[in-house]
Amino acid sequence: MANTIISFKNVIKKYDDEAVLKNVSFDIEEGRFYTLLGPSGCGKTTILRIIAGFTEATEGDIDLEGQRVNDVPANKRQVNTVFQDYALFPHMNVFDNVAFGLKIKKLSKEDIRKKVKEALRMVQLPGYEDREINEMSGGQRQRVAIARAIVNEPKILLLDEPLSALDLKLRTDMQYELRELQKRLGITFIFVTHDQEEALAMSDEIFVMNKGKIVQSGTPVDIYDEPINHFVADFVGESNIVSGEMIEDNLVKFVGKEFECVDSGMRPNEPVEIVLRPEDLTMTKPENGKLVVTVNTQLFRGVHYEIMGVDEDGNEWMVHSTRKAKEGSKIGLYFEPEDIHVMRFNETEEEFDARLESYDD
Ligand SMILES: Nc1ncnc2c1ncn2[C@@H]1O[C@H](COP(=O)(O)OP(=O)(O)OP(=O)(O)O)[C@@H](O)[C@H]1O
Ligand SMILES: [Mg+2]
């Protein structure tokens, strides 16, 4: 079993009287890649700042490697941060930026030179030592910022939206590079993003945040396949979400029809919300469909067509298909019972996990 390297216990952070972190608890295991995912202002940077020691929690405990560190200053923690704006020293060249932390630690000139060289090699900037920061592209600066952090061989690396300034192609390349780097170094990474695709692609574990709380944590597949509520279903991936009611175990009603499903453990006739992912809907003839929609619009997305249709109750449905549909035509939508994901209102993560586990028995 891996070691817990960071632990938050009922952490509250208030600015003035407003709580921006509301009772946040989690454990982070050594050597894994974690992502904090959530909309702007939900508290992601605040969590990183508390881990790094730049901000104090108002209430609660923070442990690093089993020791309470609430009162331990930032420079005594084995944590390095790549900030949202990189925060490089613009008047220094690449070497001096990367070497900064090592000089403070008073390593020998020879050791510093070797370590900087190695760090630049890892971020694929070999030989860039003498380059000035203002002579580098955004993507290169970002990699210098990462080199400056990993050169200190921290146990924990915090990365605050490090890829947000990059174009799509470089961003995807850097996602691979970072993931490789993390595996190679075995450092615990905590990566912040509000980009759900990035979170799904990179992480061992995702914490989905909203309004100062972690609303769901799990592997990318868990979060995508079994979102706990409307917010997560909507924020992570494309979703069709409609309201309905749970008639009984394994039978749910929406859009005026009853459908077999695999969910259970709700009250009879409990109001629920239903998620169907666009890629789980198959286009078929109207008479073979479980639902019938009229096609409104379709967009070509490269890999698939994104087709928008509307059912007889006026609900919109998004379908991903490699086949085209005809605007204005009626199409059937087919799906299997396991494609239906039923969500309860106000279910806690503990209740949700317990209910999901009972399906496996
Ligand atoms: N020093 C501060 N004083 C007052 N309020 C602050 C301070 N720092 C952050 N906040 C507030 O705390 C909340 C959380 O901020 P935080 O920077 O953690 O969000 P975030 O999830 O990182 O957002 P973004 O994706 O925009 O970077 C926000 O409402 C923000 O306005
Ligand atoms: Mg932030």
XYZ file of C-alpha atoms and ligand atoms in Angstrom:
393
model
C 0.000 0.000 0.000
C 1.377 3.407 -0.933
C 2.214 5.962 1.746
C 0.006 8.942 2.407
C 2.185 11.973 1.730
C -0.365 14.773 2.152
C -3.456 14.793 4.266
C -6.052 17.579 4.664
C -8.372 17.183 7.634
C -11.448 19.385 7.710
C -9.623 22.350 6.252
C -11.494 25.639 6.162
C -10.069 28.792 4.615
C -11.786 32.116 5.130
C -11.046 35.503 3.624
C -12.748 38.085 5.809
C -15.847 36.126 6.723
C -16.263 34.252 3.509
C -15.221 30.592 3.410
C -13.459 29.805 0.121
C -12.588 26.269 1.292
C -15.441 24.602 3.147
C -14.313 21.637 5.195
C -11.984 19.997 2.705
C -10.536 16.575 3.576
C -8.437 14.269 1.408
C -5.416 11.968 1.406
C -2.764 12.006 -1.279
C -0.589 8.952 -1.837
C 3.064 9.181 -2.668
C 4.186 8.954 -6.308
C 0.820 9.434 -8.002
C -0.554 12.099 -10.321
C -3.472 14.040 -8.841
C -5.537 16.712 -10.526
C -7.704 19.389 -8.952
C -10.404 20.126 -11.516
C -13.021 22.815 -11.194
C -14.299 26.162 -12.475
C -12.615 29.494 -11.850
C -12.773 30.590 -8.224
C -13.597 27.156 -6.757
C -10.468 27.125 -4.560
C -7.852 25.152 -6.528
C -4.981 27.624 -6.140
C -5.906 28.125 -2.494
C -5.386 24.392 -1.828
C -1.964 24.505 -3.519
C -0.978 27.605 -1.540
C -1.913 25.899 1.716
C 0.080 22.752 0.804
C 3.102 24.876 -0.130
C 2.795 26.985 3.025
C 2.130 30.339 1.339
C -1.306 30.627 2.934
C -2.516 29.410 6.314
C -5.676 27.394 6.813
C -8.227 29.117 9.047
C -9.232 25.785 10.600
C -8.241 22.133 10.206
C -4.975 20.220 9.932
C -2.483 19.704 7.143
C -0.074 16.774 7.413
C 2.932 16.207 5.190
C 4.437 12.729 5.563
C 2.504 12.184 8.760
C 3.673 15.413 10.458
C 1.344 18.305 11.154
C 2.798 21.242 9.212
C 0.297 24.046 9.888
C 3.069 26.086 11.506
C 5.971 24.945 9.317
C 7.168 27.714 6.966
C 7.154 27.243 3.189
C 10.947 26.959 2.846
C 11.005 24.043 5.304
C 8.584 21.946 3.244
C 9.706 19.507 0.542
C 7.326 21.060 -1.914
C 7.970 23.000 -5.120
C 5.434 24.973 -7.080
C 5.045 25.917 -10.727
C 2.817 28.969 -10.498
C -0.110 29.899 -12.694
C 1.983 32.725 -14.271
C 5.329 30.770 -14.162
C 6.902 33.635 -12.128
C 10.324 33.321 -13.758
C 12.961 35.980 -13.093
C 12.879 37.962 -16.353
C 16.274 39.612 -15.881
C 18.101 36.274 -15.446
C 19.001 33.748 -18.116
C 17.744 30.164 -18.136
C 20.672 28.811 -16.140
C 20.274 31.345 -13.334
C 16.521 30.785 -13.180
C 16.878 27.035 -12.864
C 19.909 27.233 -10.546
C 18.251 29.673 -8.147
C 17.085 27.172 -5.532
C 20.345 25.228 -5.648
C 22.408 28.366 -5.043
C 20.312 29.143 -1.982
C 21.058 25.624 -0.756
C 24.755 26.431 -1.331
C 25.583 23.446 -3.521
C 28.981 23.425 -5.235
C 29.276 25.115 -8.644
C 29.986 21.776 -10.275
C 26.918 20.096 -8.740
C 24.719 23.011 -9.721
C 25.946 22.891 -13.308
C 25.268 19.153 -13.544
C 21.828 19.338 -11.993
C 20.719 22.263 -14.168
C 21.907 20.437 -17.261
C 19.980 17.329 -16.277
C 16.803 19.287 -15.471
C 16.937 21.079 -18.842
C 17.407 17.755 -20.571
C 14.297 16.396 -18.849
C 12.113 19.257 -20.089
C 13.657 18.955 -23.562
C 15.578 22.230 -23.473
C 19.146 20.905 -23.570
C 21.769 23.567 -24.204
C 19.471 26.499 -23.424
C 21.453 27.602 -20.346
C 22.552 30.986 -21.736
C 19.259 31.984 -23.323
C 17.490 35.059 -21.880
C 13.932 34.490 -20.658
C 12.530 37.241 -22.905
C 14.008 35.425 -25.919
C 11.886 32.329 -25.321
C 8.386 31.320 -26.380
C 5.587 30.819 -23.857
C 5.916 27.053 -24.100
C 9.657 27.204 -23.520
C 9.257 29.499 -20.512
C 6.749 27.113 -19.106
C 9.273 24.300 -19.400
C 11.936 26.446 -17.712
C 9.497 26.931 -14.840
C 9.092 23.163 -14.571
C 12.878 22.633 -14.744
C 13.339 25.192 -11.975
C 10.955 23.192 -9.794
C 12.190 19.646 -10.511
C 15.874 20.566 -10.150
C 15.282 20.778 -6.395
C 14.094 17.156 -6.385
C 11.019 17.949 -4.326
C 8.900 15.142 -2.957
C 5.816 17.018 -4.076
C 5.413 19.147 -7.178
C 2.464 21.521 -7.400
C 1.538 22.702 -10.887
C -1.019 25.488 -11.185
C -2.525 25.478 -14.709
C 0.950 25.241 -16.222
C -0.323 24.556 -19.736
C -3.088 27.136 -20.022
C -1.021 29.589 -22.104
C -0.069 27.055 -24.761
C -1.649 26.316 -28.125
C -3.464 23.012 -28.511
C -0.667 21.045 -30.175
C 2.059 22.099 -27.736
C -0.347 21.605 -24.893
C -0.980 17.994 -25.894
C 2.775 17.402 -26.311
C 3.429 18.846 -22.866
C 0.697 16.673 -21.360
C 2.634 13.610 -22.522
C 5.948 15.069 -21.379
C 4.660 15.914 -17.916
C 3.061 12.533 -17.495
C 6.303 10.803 -18.566
C 8.331 13.039 -16.278
C 6.124 12.214 -13.327
C 6.441 8.480 -13.965
C 10.193 8.703 -14.418
C 10.836 10.805 -11.320
C 8.223 9.142 -9.113
C 7.405 12.551 -7.613
C 3.887 13.195 -6.333
C 2.277 15.667 -8.727
C -0.691 17.857 -7.899
C -1.847 19.462 -11.086
C -4.501 22.155 -11.333
C -6.669 22.688 -14.367
C -10.155 23.735 -15.342
C -9.854 21.690 -18.547
C -11.672 18.399 -18.116
C -10.027 16.663 -21.083
C -6.612 17.468 -19.681
C -7.631 16.112 -16.277
C -9.010 12.888 -17.770
C -5.918 12.340 -19.915
C -3.244 12.909 -17.294
C -4.399 11.883 -13.847
C -4.259 8.815 -11.668
C -6.891 10.499 -9.533
C -9.094 13.572 -9.987
C -10.657 15.740 -7.301
C -13.588 17.589 -8.858
C -14.183 20.854 -7.009
C -17.062 23.294 -6.884
C -17.516 26.337 -4.644
C -14.834 25.474 -2.096
C -15.650 21.775 -1.813
C -14.420 18.530 -3.317
C -17.615 17.137 -4.779
C -16.200 13.885 -6.134
C -12.862 12.107 -6.182
C -11.838 9.078 -8.198
C -10.024 7.781 -11.234
C -10.781 9.480 -14.560
C -12.891 6.484 -15.588
C -14.887 6.534 -12.320
C -15.589 10.227 -12.620
C -16.553 10.025 -16.268
C -18.679 6.890 -16.046
C -20.282 7.541 -12.673
C -20.630 11.265 -12.011
C -22.127 11.879 -8.579
C -24.400 14.769 -9.553
C -25.503 17.224 -12.203
C -22.513 19.501 -11.673
C -19.936 16.737 -12.253
C -21.857 15.188 -15.163
C -22.042 18.575 -16.832
C -18.492 19.712 -16.052
C -16.717 16.476 -16.986
C -17.524 15.499 -20.554
C -20.584 16.128 -22.685
C -23.835 14.944 -21.163
C -27.519 14.690 -21.813
C -29.183 15.306 -18.450
C -32.945 14.964 -17.950
C -35.100 14.675 -14.854
C -37.139 11.583 -14.107
C -38.157 9.230 -11.342
C -36.983 5.865 -10.092
C -40.044 3.584 -10.282
C -38.304 0.718 -8.471
C -34.881 -0.939 -8.502
C -33.633 -1.257 -12.106
C -36.576 0.656 -13.566
C -36.484 4.376 -14.248
C -38.944 6.707 -15.959
C -38.057 9.734 -18.065
C -39.553 11.510 -21.077
C -42.833 9.752 -20.183
C -41.428 6.238 -20.703
C -40.078 3.485 -18.480
C -36.610 2.085 -19.098
C -34.711 -0.841 -17.662
C -31.500 0.316 -15.954
C -28.803 -1.052 -13.651
C -29.243 1.425 -10.784
C -30.849 0.581 -7.471
C -31.056 1.576 -3.834
C -33.408 4.551 -4.243
C -36.864 5.078 -2.686
C -39.835 4.044 -4.873
C -40.753 6.985 -7.135
C -37.788 9.021 -5.930
C -37.141 12.042 -8.190
C -33.768 11.628 -9.915
C -31.687 12.956 -12.764
C -30.573 10.782 -15.669
C -27.326 11.076 -17.619
C -26.813 9.600 -21.061
C -23.475 10.335 -22.733
C -23.670 11.382 -26.420
C -21.300 8.583 -27.469
C -23.565 5.984 -25.802
C -26.527 6.882 -28.008
C -26.781 5.032 -31.302
C -28.703 6.507 -34.203
C -31.282 4.151 -35.638
C -34.635 4.138 -37.444
C -37.416 5.784 -35.412
C -39.250 2.460 -34.956
C -36.099 0.852 -33.446
C -35.270 3.745 -31.123
C -35.972 3.891 -27.400
C -36.383 7.619 -27.934
C -37.319 9.532 -31.056
C -35.921 12.984 -31.749
C -36.145 15.487 -34.556
C -32.715 16.564 -35.774
C -32.080 20.288 -35.343
C -28.453 20.817 -36.208
C -25.267 18.892 -36.720
C -21.632 19.890 -36.510
C -18.681 18.044 -37.990
C -16.143 17.542 -35.192
C -13.429 15.686 -37.089
C -13.776 12.280 -35.448
C -17.570 12.344 -35.336
C -20.667 14.349 -36.083
C -22.290 16.077 -33.161
C -26.006 15.875 -33.774
C -28.547 17.880 -31.764
C -32.133 16.703 -31.697
C -35.221 17.452 -29.662
C -37.711 14.903 -28.273
C -41.486 15.308 -28.076
C -41.231 16.782 -24.548
C -38.839 19.460 -25.801
C -35.670 17.994 -24.225
C -32.505 18.451 -26.266
C -30.342 15.400 -26.977
C -26.779 15.371 -28.226
C -25.570 12.340 -30.176
C -22.048 11.563 -31.370
C -22.048 9.497 -34.500
C -19.669 8.728 -37.336
C -22.728 8.848 -39.594
C -24.492 12.004 -40.716
C -28.129 12.735 -39.987
C -30.525 14.828 -42.018
C -31.663 18.099 -40.508
C -35.407 18.071 -39.904
C -35.651 14.276 -40.056
C -36.844 12.019 -37.237
C -34.272 9.555 -35.869
C -34.427 6.851 -33.229
C -31.920 6.767 -30.361
C -30.946 3.383 -29.010
C -29.081 2.709 -25.762
C -28.520 -0.191 -23.369
C -29.664 -0.327 -19.714
C -26.049 0.134 -18.538
C -25.729 3.348 -20.570
C -28.300 4.995 -18.302
C -26.705 6.610 -15.287
C -29.128 7.640 -12.539
C -28.178 10.396 -10.064
C -29.902 11.214 -6.762
C -30.281 14.721 -5.492
C -27.981 15.699 -2.597
C -26.269 12.345 -2.249
C -23.004 12.464 -0.300
C -19.889 10.862 -1.779
C -19.970 8.181 0.968
C -23.610 7.276 0.230
C -22.911 7.291 -3.494
C -19.862 5.011 -3.180
C -21.737 2.599 -0.912
C -24.628 2.366 -3.357
C -22.312 1.748 -6.328
C -20.486 -0.963 -4.429
C -23.752 -2.783 -3.742
C -24.288 -3.187 -7.531
C -21.199 -5.370 -7.785
C -22.510 -7.995 -5.342
N -5.958 36.958 -1.016
C -7.281 36.828 -1.188
N -8.159 37.652 -0.576
C -9.494 37.488 -0.733
N -10.066 36.530 -1.470
C -9.249 35.676 -2.109
C -7.821 35.771 -2.003
N -7.279 34.772 -2.747
C -8.314 34.101 -3.290
N -9.506 34.621 -2.905
C -10.835 34.136 -3.294
O -10.900 32.745 -2.983
C -11.659 32.046 -3.966
C -10.844 30.887 -4.495
O -9.725 31.389 -5.194
P -8.671 30.468 -5.924
O -7.578 31.349 -6.427
O -8.292 29.334 -5.032
O -9.549 29.903 -7.143
P -9.117 28.965 -8.366
O -9.978 27.741 -8.291
O -7.645 28.779 -8.373
O -9.596 29.818 -9.641
P -8.882 30.052 -11.090
O -9.256 28.839 -11.915
O -9.561 31.282 -11.598
O -7.416 30.205 -10.892
C -12.030 33.066 -5.024
O -13.363 33.474 -4.798
C -11.063 34.210 -4.786
O -11.644 35.441 -5.149
Mg -6.139 29.418 -9.637
